[in-house]
């Protein structure tokens, strides 16, 4: 069981921010989203920041947290729509959607609170290098500026080179069973991902007509 500190401007209960958290056996204390809460708060294993609204203020608080000297994992809770505003300069350790199920929340908490051992987990295929621990992706040495979902989508495809996935499969495995959006969101993210890969490399994400998408390893 982990002890968690949830910083939120509006919520007074953890289930208001992350409903599935109430299904897990963790001790959660909700405090105002301000730096003083860290200085006066109890000893905890990780921080959760409610960033479902007022992203500018949450970003500023993330940066303040880095200056407090508190060496604690920071997980930011966001909505699907807020993912596009996320970037590495926020200084968080991980992101979790407010609709995430208990299994995903537990996995992310475990990853964040477990001390890193050994080398980073790196996946490489067809010129794409995925650094899971650093949440970074590179194409032929060029850093890709990806959103959280774009990163997870690219990682999933690279992990299964040549295998074709339907839109429904990708929704289930990348977005999770908790996601209730339509399959069109997959097409939108694939289009954005291809744009960031660039015209010379966009074809590494291939379309299989009437089926879905796959990662293409070129000879």
JSON list of C-alpha atoms in Angstrom, two decimals:
[
{"chain": "A", "resi": 1, "resn": "UNK", "atom": "CA", "xyz": [0.00, 0.00, 0.00]},
{"chain": "A", "resi": 2, "resn": "UNK", "atom": "CA", "xyz": [1.33, 3.41, -1.00]},
{"chain": "A", "resi": 3, "resn": "UNK", "atom": "CA", "xyz": [0.70, 6.73, 0.70]},
{"chain": "A", "resi": 4, "resn": "UNK", "atom": "CA", "xyz": [-0.26, 9.36, -1.86]},
{"chain": "A", "resi": 5, "resn": "UNK", "atom": "CA", "xyz": [-0.72, 13.12, -1.74]},
{"chain": "A", "resi": 6, "resn": "UNK", "atom": "CA", "xyz": [-3.26, 14.42, -4.26]},
{"chain": "A", "resi": 7, "resn": "UNK", "atom": "CA", "xyz": [-3.03, 18.13, -5.05]},
{"chain": "A", "resi": 8, "resn": "UNK", "atom": "CA", "xyz": [-6.25, 19.63, -6.38]},
{"chain": "A", "resi": 9, "resn": "UNK", "atom": "CA", "xyz": [-7.75, 23.11, -6.53]},
{"chain": "A", "resi": 10, "resn": "UNK", "atom": "CA", "xyz": [-11.36, 21.93, -6.39]},
{"chain": "A", "resi": 11, "resn": "UNK", "atom": "CA", "xyz": [-11.70, 18.30, -5.36]},
{"chain": "A", "resi": 12, "resn": "UNK", "atom": "CA", "xyz": [-12.06, 17.22, -1.75]},
{"chain": "A", "resi": 13, "resn": "UNK", "atom": "CA", "xyz": [-12.03, 13.47, -2.40]},
{"chain": "A", "resi": 14, "resn": "UNK", "atom": "CA", "xyz": [-9.72, 11.33, -4.54]},
{"chain": "A", "resi": 15, "resn": "UNK", "atom": "CA", "xyz": [-12.63, 9.70, -6.38]},
{"chain": "A", "resi": 16, "resn": "UNK", "atom": "CA", "xyz": [-13.65, 13.14, -7.69]},
{"chain": "A", "resi": 17, "resn": "UNK", "atom": "CA", "xyz": [-10.37, 13.30, -9.62]},
{"chain": "A", "resi": 18, "resn": "UNK", "atom": "CA", "xyz": [-9.49, 9.67, -10.32]},
{"chain": "A", "resi": 19, "resn": "UNK", "atom": "CA", "xyz": [-12.57, 7.51, -9.67]},
{"chain": "A", "resi": 20, "resn": "UNK", "atom": "CA", "xyz": [-10.82, 4.15, -10.02]},
{"chain": "A", "resi": 21, "resn": "UNK", "atom": "CA", "xyz": [-8.28, 5.07, -7.35]},
{"chain": "A", "resi": 22, "resn": "UNK", "atom": "CA", "xyz": [-10.92, 4.29, -4.73]},
{"chain": "A", "resi": 23, "resn": "UNK", "atom": "CA", "xyz": [-10.82, 0.64, -5.85]},
{"chain": "A", "resi": 24, "resn": "UNK", "atom": "CA", "xyz": [-7.16, 0.32, -4.86]},
{"chain": "A", "resi": 25, "resn": "UNK", "atom": "CA", "xyz": [-5.72, -0.20, -1.41]},
{"chain": "A", "resi": 26, "resn": "UNK", "atom": "CA", "xyz": [-3.79, 3.06, -1.13]},
{"chain": "A", "resi": 27, "resn": "UNK", "atom": "CA", "xyz": [-3.93, 5.81, 1.45]},
{"chain": "A", "resi": 28, "resn": "UNK", "atom": "CA", "xyz": [-4.73, 9.10, -0.28]},
{"chain": "A", "resi": 29, "resn": "UNK", "atom": "CA", "xyz": [-4.82, 12.57, 1.24]},
{"chain": "A", "resi": 30, "resn": "UNK", "atom": "CA", "xyz": [-6.28, 15.44, -0.80]},
{"chain": "A", "resi": 31, "resn": "UNK", "atom": "CA", "xyz": [-4.74, 18.87, -0.24]},
{"chain": "A", "resi": 32, "resn": "UNK", "atom": "CA", "xyz": [-4.90, 22.26, -2.02]},
{"chain": "A", "resi": 33, "resn": "UNK", "atom": "CA", "xyz": [-2.82, 22.48, -5.20]},
{"chain": "A", "resi": 34, "resn": "UNK", "atom": "CA", "xyz": [-0.16, 24.84, -3.88]},
{"chain": "A", "resi": 35, "resn": "UNK", "atom": "CA", "xyz": [3.49, 24.57, -2.89]},
{"chain": "A", "resi": 36, "resn": "UNK", "atom": "CA", "xyz": [2.79, 25.06, 0.83]},
{"chain": "A", "resi": 37, "resn": "UNK", "atom": "CA", "xyz": [0.88, 21.77, 0.85]},
{"chain": "A", "resi": 38, "resn": "UNK", "atom": "CA", "xyz": [4.15, 19.97, 0.12]},
{"chain": "A", "resi": 39, "resn": "UNK", "atom": "CA", "xyz": [6.07, 21.73, 2.85]},
{"chain": "A", "resi": 40, "resn": "UNK", "atom": "CA", "xyz": [3.40, 21.11, 5.47]},
{"chain": "A", "resi": 41, "resn": "UNK", "atom": "CA", "xyz": [2.09, 17.78, 4.21]},
{"chain": "A", "resi": 42, "resn": "UNK", "atom": "CA", "xyz": [2.75, 14.27, 5.54]},
{"chain": "A", "resi": 43, "resn": "UNK", "atom": "CA", "xyz": [5.48, 11.93, 4.37]},
{"chain": "A", "resi": 44, "resn": "UNK", "atom": "CA", "xyz": [4.27, 10.21, 1.20]},
{"chain": "A", "resi": 45, "resn": "UNK", "atom": "CA", "xyz": [5.43, 7.83, -1.53]},
{"chain": "A", "resi": 46, "resn": "UNK", "atom": "CA", "xyz": [4.19, 9.83, -4.53]},
{"chain": "A", "resi": 47, "resn": "UNK", "atom": "CA", "xyz": [2.39, 12.99, -5.60]},
{"chain": "A", "resi": 48, "resn": "UNK", "atom": "CA", "xyz": [-0.69, 13.21, -7.80]},
{"chain": "A", "resi": 49, "resn": "UNK", "atom": "CA", "xyz": [-1.58, 16.53, -9.42]},
{"chain": "A", "resi": 50, "resn": "UNK", "atom": "CA", "xyz": [-5.11, 17.21, -10.64]},
{"chain": "A", "resi": 51, "resn": "UNK", "atom": "CA", "xyz": [-4.50, 18.86, -14.02]},
{"chain": "A", "resi": 52, "resn": "UNK", "atom": "CA", "xyz": [-7.95, 18.35, -15.50]},
{"chain": "A", "resi": 53, "resn": "UNK", "atom": "CA", "xyz": [-8.45, 22.12, -15.57]},
{"chain": "A", "resi": 54, "resn": "UNK", "atom": "CA", "xyz": [-6.30, 25.27, -15.41]},
{"chain": "A", "resi": 55, "resn": "UNK", "atom": "CA", "xyz": [-3.33, 23.70, -17.20]},
{"chain": "A", "resi": 56, "resn": "UNK", "atom": "CA", "xyz": [-1.21, 26.86, -17.01]},
{"chain": "A", "resi": 57, "resn": "UNK", "atom": "CA", "xyz": [-1.40, 26.93, -13.21]},
{"chain": "A", "resi": 58, "resn": "UNK", "atom": "CA", "xyz": [-0.68, 23.20, -13.00]},
{"chain": "A", "resi": 59, "resn": "UNK", "atom": "CA", "xyz": [2.36, 23.56, -15.22]},
{"chain": "A", "resi": 60, "resn": "UNK", "atom": "CA", "xyz": [3.66, 26.35, -13.01]},
{"chain": "A", "resi": 61, "resn": "UNK", "atom": "CA", "xyz": [3.08, 24.22, -9.90]},
{"chain": "A", "resi": 62, "resn": "UNK", "atom": "CA", "xyz": [4.99, 21.32, -11.47]},
{"chain": "A", "resi": 63, "resn": "UNK", "atom": "CA", "xyz": [7.98, 23.59, -11.88]},
{"chain": "A", "resi": 64, "resn": "UNK", "atom": "CA", "xyz": [7.67, 24.87, -8.31]},
{"chain": "A", "resi": 65, "resn": "UNK", "atom": "CA", "xyz": [7.58, 21.29, -7.04]},
{"chain": "A", "resi": 66, "resn": "UNK", "atom": "CA", "xyz": [10.96, 20.69, -8.68]},
{"chain": "A", "resi": 67, "resn": "UNK", "atom": "CA", "xyz": [12.45, 23.47, -6.54]},
{"chain": "A", "resi": 68, "resn": "UNK", "atom": "CA", "xyz": [11.12, 22.24, -3.18]},
{"chain": "A", "resi": 69, "resn": "UNK", "atom": "CA", "xyz": [13.79, 19.59, -2.75]},
{"chain": "A", "resi": 70, "resn": "UNK", "atom": "CA", "xyz": [11.12, 16.90, -2.44]},
{"chain": "A", "resi": 71, "resn": "UNK", "atom": "CA", "xyz": [12.44, 13.89, -4.34]},
{"chain": "A", "resi": 72, "resn": "UNK", "atom": "CA", "xyz": [9.03, 12.33, -4.97]},
{"chain": "A", "resi": 73, "resn": "UNK", "atom": "CA", "xyz": [7.48, 10.80, -8.10]},
{"chain": "A", "resi": 74, "resn": "UNK", "atom": "CA", "xyz": [4.92, 13.15, -9.65]},
{"chain": "A", "resi": 75, "resn": "UNK", "atom": "CA", "xyz": [1.99, 11.79, -11.64]},
{"chain": "A", "resi": 76, "resn": "UNK", "atom": "CA", "xyz": [-0.26, 14.27, -13.45]},
{"chain": "A", "resi": 77, "resn": "UNK", "atom": "CA", "xyz": [-3.96, 13.44, -13.86]},
{"chain": "A", "resi": 78, "resn": "UNK", "atom": "CA", "xyz": [-5.33, 14.80, -17.15]},
{"chain": "A", "resi": 79, "resn": "UNK", "atom": "CA", "xyz": [-8.32, 14.52, -19.44]},
{"chain": "A", "resi": 80, "resn": "UNK", "atom": "CA", "xyz": [-8.04, 13.12, -22.96]},
{"chain": "A", "resi": 81, "resn": "UNK", "atom": "CA", "xyz": [-8.37, 16.67, -24.31]},
{"chain": "A", "resi": 82, "resn": "UNK", "atom": "CA", "xyz": [-5.58, 17.92, -22.08]},
{"chain": "A", "resi": 83, "resn": "UNK", "atom": "CA", "xyz": [-2.99, 15.46, -23.39]},
{"chain": "A", "resi": 84, "resn": "UNK", "atom": "CA", "xyz": [-2.02, 17.73, -26.27]},
{"chain": "A", "resi": 85, "resn": "UNK", "atom": "CA", "xyz": [-0.82, 20.38, -23.79]},
{"chain": "A", "resi": 86, "resn": "UNK", "atom": "CA", "xyz": [1.54, 17.99, -22.02]},
{"chain": "A", "resi": 87, "resn": "UNK", "atom": "CA", "xyz": [5.29, 18.19, -22.67]},
{"chain": "A", "resi": 88, "resn": "UNK", "atom": "CA", "xyz": [8.49, 17.06, -20.99]},
{"chain": "A", "resi": 89, "resn": "UNK", "atom": "CA", "xyz": [9.27, 20.55, -19.66]},
{"chain": "A", "resi": 90, "resn": "UNK", "atom": "CA", "xyz": [6.48, 20.17, -17.10]},
{"chain": "A", "resi": 91, "resn": "UNK", "atom": "CA", "xyz": [8.80, 17.95, -15.08]},
{"chain": "A", "resi": 92, "resn": "UNK", "atom": "CA", "xyz": [6.36, 15.15, -14.22]},
{"chain": "A", "resi": 93, "resn": "UNK", "atom": "CA", "xyz": [7.27, 11.47, -14.04]},
{"chain": "A", "resi": 94, "resn": "UNK", "atom": "CA", "xyz": [4.14, 10.08, -15.67]},
{"chain": "A", "resi": 95, "resn": "UNK", "atom": "CA", "xyz": [0.65, 10.90, -16.89]},
{"chain": "A", "resi": 96, "resn": "UNK", "atom": "CA", "xyz": [-2.61, 9.15, -16.13]},
{"chain": "A", "resi": 97, "resn": "UNK", "atom": "CA", "xyz": [-6.01, 9.81, -17.68]},
{"chain": "A", "resi": 98, "resn": "UNK", "atom": "CA", "xyz": [-8.82, 10.61, -15.26]},
{"chain": "A", "resi": 99, "resn": "UNK", "atom": "CA", "xyz": [-10.78, 7.75, -16.88]},
{"chain": "A", "resi": 100, "resn": "UNK", "atom": "CA", "xyz": [-8.03, 5.17, -16.31]},
{"chain": "A", "resi": 101, "resn": "UNK", "atom": "CA", "xyz": [-9.01, 1.86, -14.75]},
{"chain": "A", "resi": 102, "resn": "UNK", "atom": "CA", "xyz": [-7.56, 0.48, -11.51]},
{"chain": "A", "resi": 103, "resn": "UNK", "atom": "CA", "xyz": [-5.10, -1.85, -13.26]},
{"chain": "A", "resi": 104, "resn": "UNK", "atom": "CA", "xyz": [-3.52, 0.99, -15.24]},
{"chain": "A", "resi": 105, "resn": "UNK", "atom": "CA", "xyz": [-3.36, 3.28, -12.21]},
{"chain": "A", "resi": 106, "resn": "UNK", "atom": "CA", "xyz": [-1.73, 0.55, -10.13]},
{"chain": "A", "resi": 107, "resn": "UNK", "atom": "CA", "xyz": [0.83, -0.16, -12.87]},
{"chain": "A", "resi": 108, "resn": "UNK", "atom": "CA", "xyz": [1.78, 3.49, -13.24]},
{"chain": "A", "resi": 109, "resn": "UNK", "atom": "CA", "xyz": [2.08, 3.98, -9.49]},
{"chain": "A", "resi": 110, "resn": "UNK", "atom": "CA", "xyz": [4.24, 0.89, -9.19]},
{"chain": "A", "resi": 111, "resn": "UNK", "atom": "CA", "xyz": [6.49, 2.04, -12.02]},
{"chain": "A", "resi": 112, "resn": "UNK", "atom": "CA", "xyz": [6.81, 5.53, -10.54]},
{"chain": "A", "resi": 113, "resn": "UNK", "atom": "CA", "xyz": [7.58, 4.38, -7.01]},
{"chain": "A", "resi": 114, "resn": "UNK", "atom": "CA", "xyz": [9.95, 1.51, -7.86]},
{"chain": "A", "resi": 115, "resn": "UNK", "atom": "CA", "xyz": [13.62, 2.56, -7.93]},
{"chain": "A", "resi": 116, "resn": "UNK", "atom": "CA", "xyz": [15.13, 2.25, -11.38]},
{"chain": "A", "resi": 117, "resn": "UNK", "atom": "CA", "xyz": [17.56, -0.61, -11.82]},
{"chain": "A", "resi": 118, "resn": "UNK", "atom": "CA", "xyz": [19.93, -1.38, -14.65]},
{"chain": "A", "resi": 119, "resn": "UNK", "atom": "CA", "xyz": [19.72, 0.15, -18.09]},
{"chain": "A", "resi": 120, "resn": "UNK", "atom": "CA", "xyz": [16.76, 1.92, -19.61]},
{"chain": "A", "resi": 121, "resn": "UNK", "atom": "CA", "xyz": [14.25, -0.18, -21.52]},
{"chain": "A", "resi": 122, "resn": "UNK", "atom": "CA", "xyz": [14.84, 0.63, -25.18]},
{"chain": "A", "resi": 123, "resn": "UNK", "atom": "CA", "xyz": [12.90, -0.63, -28.19]},
{"chain": "A", "resi": 124, "resn": "UNK", "atom": "CA", "xyz": [14.49, -0.16, -31.62]},
{"chain": "A", "resi": 125, "resn": "UNK", "atom": "CA", "xyz": [13.15, -1.06, -35.06]},
{"chain": "A", "resi": 126, "resn": "UNK", "atom": "CA", "xyz": [13.37, 0.43, -38.53]},
{"chain": "A", "resi": 127, "resn": "UNK", "atom": "CA", "xyz": [15.28, 3.53, -37.44]},
{"chain": "A", "resi": 128, "resn": "UNK", "atom": "CA", "xyz": [12.85, 4.27, -34.60]},
{"chain": "A", "resi": 129, "resn": "UNK", "atom": "CA", "xyz": [14.22, 4.13, -31.06]},
{"chain": "A", "resi": 130, "resn": "UNK", "atom": "CA", "xyz": [11.78, 4.17, -28.14]},
{"chain": "A", "resi": 131, "resn": "UNK", "atom": "CA", "xyz": [13.19, 4.98, -24.70]},
{"chain": "A", "resi": 132, "resn": "UNK", "atom": "CA", "xyz": [10.41, 3.84, -22.36]},
{"chain": "A", "resi": 133, "resn": "UNK", "atom": "CA", "xyz": [12.04, 5.03, -19.15]},
{"chain": "A", "resi": 134, "resn": "UNK", "atom": "CA", "xyz": [12.79, 8.46, -20.58]},
{"chain": "A", "resi": 135, "resn": "UNK", "atom": "CA", "xyz": [9.52, 8.72, -22.51]},
{"chain": "A", "resi": 136, "resn": "UNK", "atom": "CA", "xyz": [11.48, 9.72, -25.59]},
{"chain": "A", "resi": 137, "resn": "UNK", "atom": "CA", "xyz": [11.25, 8.64, -29.23]},
{"chain": "A", "resi": 138, "resn": "UNK", "atom": "CA", "xyz": [13.80, 9.20, -31.98]},
{"chain": "A", "resi": 139, "resn": "UNK", "atom": "CA", "xyz": [13.75, 8.61, -35.71]},
{"chain": "A", "resi": 140, "resn": "UNK", "atom": "CA", "xyz": [17.20, 8.18, -37.24]},
{"chain": "A", "resi": 141, "resn": "UNK", "atom": "CA", "xyz": [18.60, 10.16, -34.32]},
{"chain": "A", "resi": 142, "resn": "UNK", "atom": "CA", "xyz": [16.02, 12.96, -34.55]},
{"chain": "A", "resi": 143, "resn": "UNK", "atom": "CA", "xyz": [13.97, 13.60, -31.42]},
{"chain": "A", "resi": 144, "resn": "UNK", "atom": "CA", "xyz": [10.22, 13.35, -32.04]},
{"chain": "A", "resi": 145, "resn": "UNK", "atom": "CA", "xyz": [7.98, 15.80, -30.19]},
{"chain": "A", "resi": 146, "resn": "UNK", "atom": "CA", "xyz": [5.07, 13.50, -29.36]},
{"chain": "A", "resi": 147, "resn": "UNK", "atom": "CA", "xyz": [2.09, 13.75, -27.07]},
{"chain": "A", "resi": 148, "resn": "UNK", "atom": "CA", "xyz": [1.53, 11.01, -24.52]},
{"chain": "A", "resi": 149, "resn": "UNK", "atom": "CA", "xyz": [-0.95, 9.10, -26.70]},
{"chain": "A", "resi": 150, "resn": "UNK", "atom": "CA", "xyz": [1.17, 9.50, -29.84]},
{"chain": "A", "resi": 151, "resn": "UNK", "atom": "CA", "xyz": [4.15, 8.09, -27.95]},
{"chain": "A", "resi": 152, "resn": "UNK", "atom": "CA", "xyz": [2.15, 5.12, -26.66]},
{"chain": "A", "resi": 153, "resn": "UNK", "atom": "CA", "xyz": [0.70, 4.45, -30.12]},
{"chain": "A", "resi": 154, "resn": "UNK", "atom": "CA", "xyz": [4.10, 4.55, -31.83]},
{"chain": "A", "resi": 155, "resn": "UNK", "atom": "CA", "xyz": [5.64, 2.37, -29.12]},
{"chain": "A", "resi": 156, "resn": "UNK", "atom": "CA", "xyz": [2.90, -0.22, -29.49]},
{"chain": "A", "resi": 157, "resn": "UNK", "atom": "CA", "xyz": [3.28, -0.43, -33.26]},
{"chain": "A", "resi": 158, "resn": "UNK", "atom": "CA", "xyz": [7.09, -0.58, -33.09]},
{"chain": "A", "resi": 159, "resn": "UNK", "atom": "CA", "xyz": [6.85, -3.42, -30.56]},
{"chain": "A", "resi": 160, "resn": "UNK", "atom": "CA", "xyz": [4.97, -5.48, -33.16]},
{"chain": "A", "resi": 161, "resn": "UNK", "atom": "CA", "xyz": [6.65, -4.78, -36.54]},
{"chain": "A", "resi": 162, "resn": "UNK", "atom": "CA", "xyz": [4.67, -6.02, -39.52]},
{"chain": "A", "resi": 163, "resn": "UNK", "atom": "CA", "xyz": [1.63, -7.03, -37.50]},
{"chain": "A", "resi": 164, "resn": "UNK", "atom": "CA", "xyz": [-1.67, -5.49, -38.57]},
{"chain": "A", "resi": 165, "resn": "UNK", "atom": "CA", "xyz": [-3.94, -4.05, -35.88]},
{"chain": "A", "resi": 166, "resn": "UNK", "atom": "CA", "xyz": [-7.54, -3.04, -36.36]},
{"chain": "A", "resi": 167, "resn": "UNK", "atom": "CA", "xyz": [-8.72, 0.29, -35.02]},
{"chain": "A", "resi": 168, "resn": "UNK", "atom": "CA", "xyz": [-10.69, -1.54, -32.35]},
{"chain": "A", "resi": 169, "resn": "UNK", "atom": "CA", "xyz": [-7.57, -3.42, -31.22]},
{"chain": "A", "resi": 170, "resn": "UNK", "atom": "CA", "xyz": [-5.58, -0.20, -30.98]},
{"chain": "A", "resi": 171, "resn": "UNK", "atom": "CA", "xyz": [-8.34, 1.50, -29.00]},
{"chain": "A", "resi": 172, "resn": "UNK", "atom": "CA", "xyz": [-8.38, -1.40, -26.57]},
{"chain": "A", "resi": 173, "resn": "UNK", "atom": "CA", "xyz": [-4.62, -1.86, -26.18]},
{"chain": "A", "resi": 174, "resn": "UNK", "atom": "CA", "xyz": [-3.35, 1.73, -26.42]},
{"chain": "A", "resi": 175, "resn": "UNK", "atom": "CA", "xyz": [-6.25, 3.83, -25.13]},
{"chain": "A", "resi": 176, "resn": "UNK", "atom": "CA", "xyz": [-7.47, 1.14, -22.74]},
{"chain": "A", "resi": 177, "resn": "UNK", "atom": "CA", "xyz": [-10.79, -0.51, -22.07]},
{"chain": "A", "resi": 178, "resn": "UNK", "atom": "CA", "xyz": [-11.92, 2.62, -20.23]},
{"chain": "A", "resi": 179, "resn": "UNK", "atom": "CA", "xyz": [-11.92, 4.73, -23.40]},
{"chain": "A", "resi": 180, "resn": "UNK", "atom": "CA", "xyz": [-15.38, 5.23, -24.85]},
{"chain": "A", "resi": 181, "resn": "UNK", "atom": "CA", "xyz": [-14.49, 7.31, -27.89]},
{"chain": "A", "resi": 182, "resn": "UNK", "atom": "CA", "xyz": [-15.02, 6.09, -31.45]},
{"chain": "A", "resi": 183, "resn": "UNK", "atom": "CA", "xyz": [-12.43, 4.50, -33.72]},
{"chain": "A", "resi": 184, "resn": "UNK", "atom": "CA", "xyz": [-12.05, 7.77, -35.61]},
{"chain": "A", "resi": 185, "resn": "UNK", "atom": "CA", "xyz": [-9.73, 8.98, -32.84]},
{"chain": "A", "resi": 186, "resn": "UNK", "atom": "CA", "xyz": [-7.25, 6.30, -33.98]},
{"chain": "A", "resi": 187, "resn": "UNK", "atom": "CA", "xyz": [-7.23, 7.73, -37.52]},
{"chain": "A", "resi": 188, "resn": "UNK", "atom": "CA", "xyz": [-6.70, 11.24, -36.14]},
{"chain": "A", "resi": 189, "resn": "UNK", "atom": "CA", "xyz": [-3.72, 10.18, -34.02]},
{"chain": "A", "resi": 190, "resn": "UNK", "atom": "CA", "xyz": [-2.21, 8.15, -36.87]},
{"chain": "A", "resi": 191, "resn": "UNK", "atom": "CA", "xyz": [-2.46, 11.21, -39.14]},
{"chain": "A", "resi": 192, "resn": "UNK", "atom": "CA", "xyz": [-0.77, 13.44, -36.56]},
{"chain": "A", "resi": 193, "resn": "UNK", "atom": "CA", "xyz": [1.91, 10.85, -35.91]},
{"chain": "A", "resi": 194, "resn": "UNK", "atom": "CA", "xyz": [2.70, 10.54, -39.61]},
{"chain": "A", "resi": 195, "resn": "UNK", "atom": "CA", "xyz": [2.96, 14.32, -39.88]},
{"chain": "A", "resi": 196, "resn": "UNK", "atom": "CA", "xyz": [5.57, 14.35, -37.11]},
{"chain": "A", "resi": 197, "resn": "UNK", "atom": "CA", "xyz": [7.52, 11.53, -38.74]},
{"chain": "A", "resi": 198, "resn": "UNK", "atom": "CA", "xyz": [7.75, 13.69, -41.86]},
{"chain": "A", "resi": 199, "resn": "UNK", "atom": "CA", "xyz": [6.99, 13.02, -45.54]},
{"chain": "A", "resi": 200, "resn": "UNK", "atom": "CA", "xyz": [10.08, 10.85, -46.02]},
{"chain": "A", "resi": 201, "resn": "UNK", "atom": "CA", "xyz": [9.18, 8.50, -43.19]},
{"chain": "A", "resi": 202, "resn": "UNK", "atom": "CA", "xyz": [5.39, 8.67, -42.78]},
{"chain": "A", "resi": 203, "resn": "UNK", "atom": "CA", "xyz": [5.03, 5.41, -44.74]},
{"chain": "A", "resi": 204, "resn": "UNK", "atom": "CA", "xyz": [6.59, 3.39, -41.90]},
{"chain": "A", "resi": 205, "resn": "UNK", "atom": "CA", "xyz": [3.08, 3.45, -40.47]},
{"chain": "A", "resi": 206, "resn": "UNK", "atom": "CA", "xyz": [1.25, 1.55, -43.15]},
{"chain": "A", "resi": 207, "resn": "UNK", "atom": "CA", "xyz": [-2.47, 1.38, -43.81]},
{"chain": "A", "resi": 208, "resn": "UNK", "atom": "CA", "xyz": [-4.02, -1.99, -44.62]},
{"chain": "A", "resi": 209, "resn": "UNK", "atom": "CA", "xyz": [-7.24, -1.18, -46.43]},
{"chain": "A", "resi": 210, "resn": "UNK", "atom": "CA", "xyz": [-10.40, -2.14, -44.55]},
{"chain": "A", "resi": 211, "resn": "UNK", "atom": "CA", "xyz": [-8.31, -3.66, -41.75]},
{"chain": "A", "resi": 212, "resn": "UNK", "atom": "CA", "xyz": [-6.14, -1.19, -39.86]},
{"chain": "A", "resi": 213, "resn": "UNK", "atom": "CA", "xyz": [-2.52, -0.13, -39.39]},
{"chain": "A", "resi": 214, "resn": "UNK", "atom": "CA", "xyz": [0.93, -1.67, -39.00]},
{"chain": "A", "resi": 215, "resn": "UNK", "atom": "CA", "xyz": [4.54, -0.64, -38.48]},
{"chain": "A", "resi": 216, "resn": "UNK", "atom": "CA", "xyz": [6.53, -1.22, -41.67]},
{"chain": "A", "resi": 217, "resn": "UNK", "atom": "CA", "xyz": [10.23, -2.06, -41.40]},
{"chain": "A", "resi": 218, "resn": "UNK", "atom": "CA", "xyz": [11.90, -0.99, -44.62]},
{"chain": "A", "resi": 219, "resn": "UNK", "atom": "CA", "xyz": [14.89, -2.97, -45.94]}
]
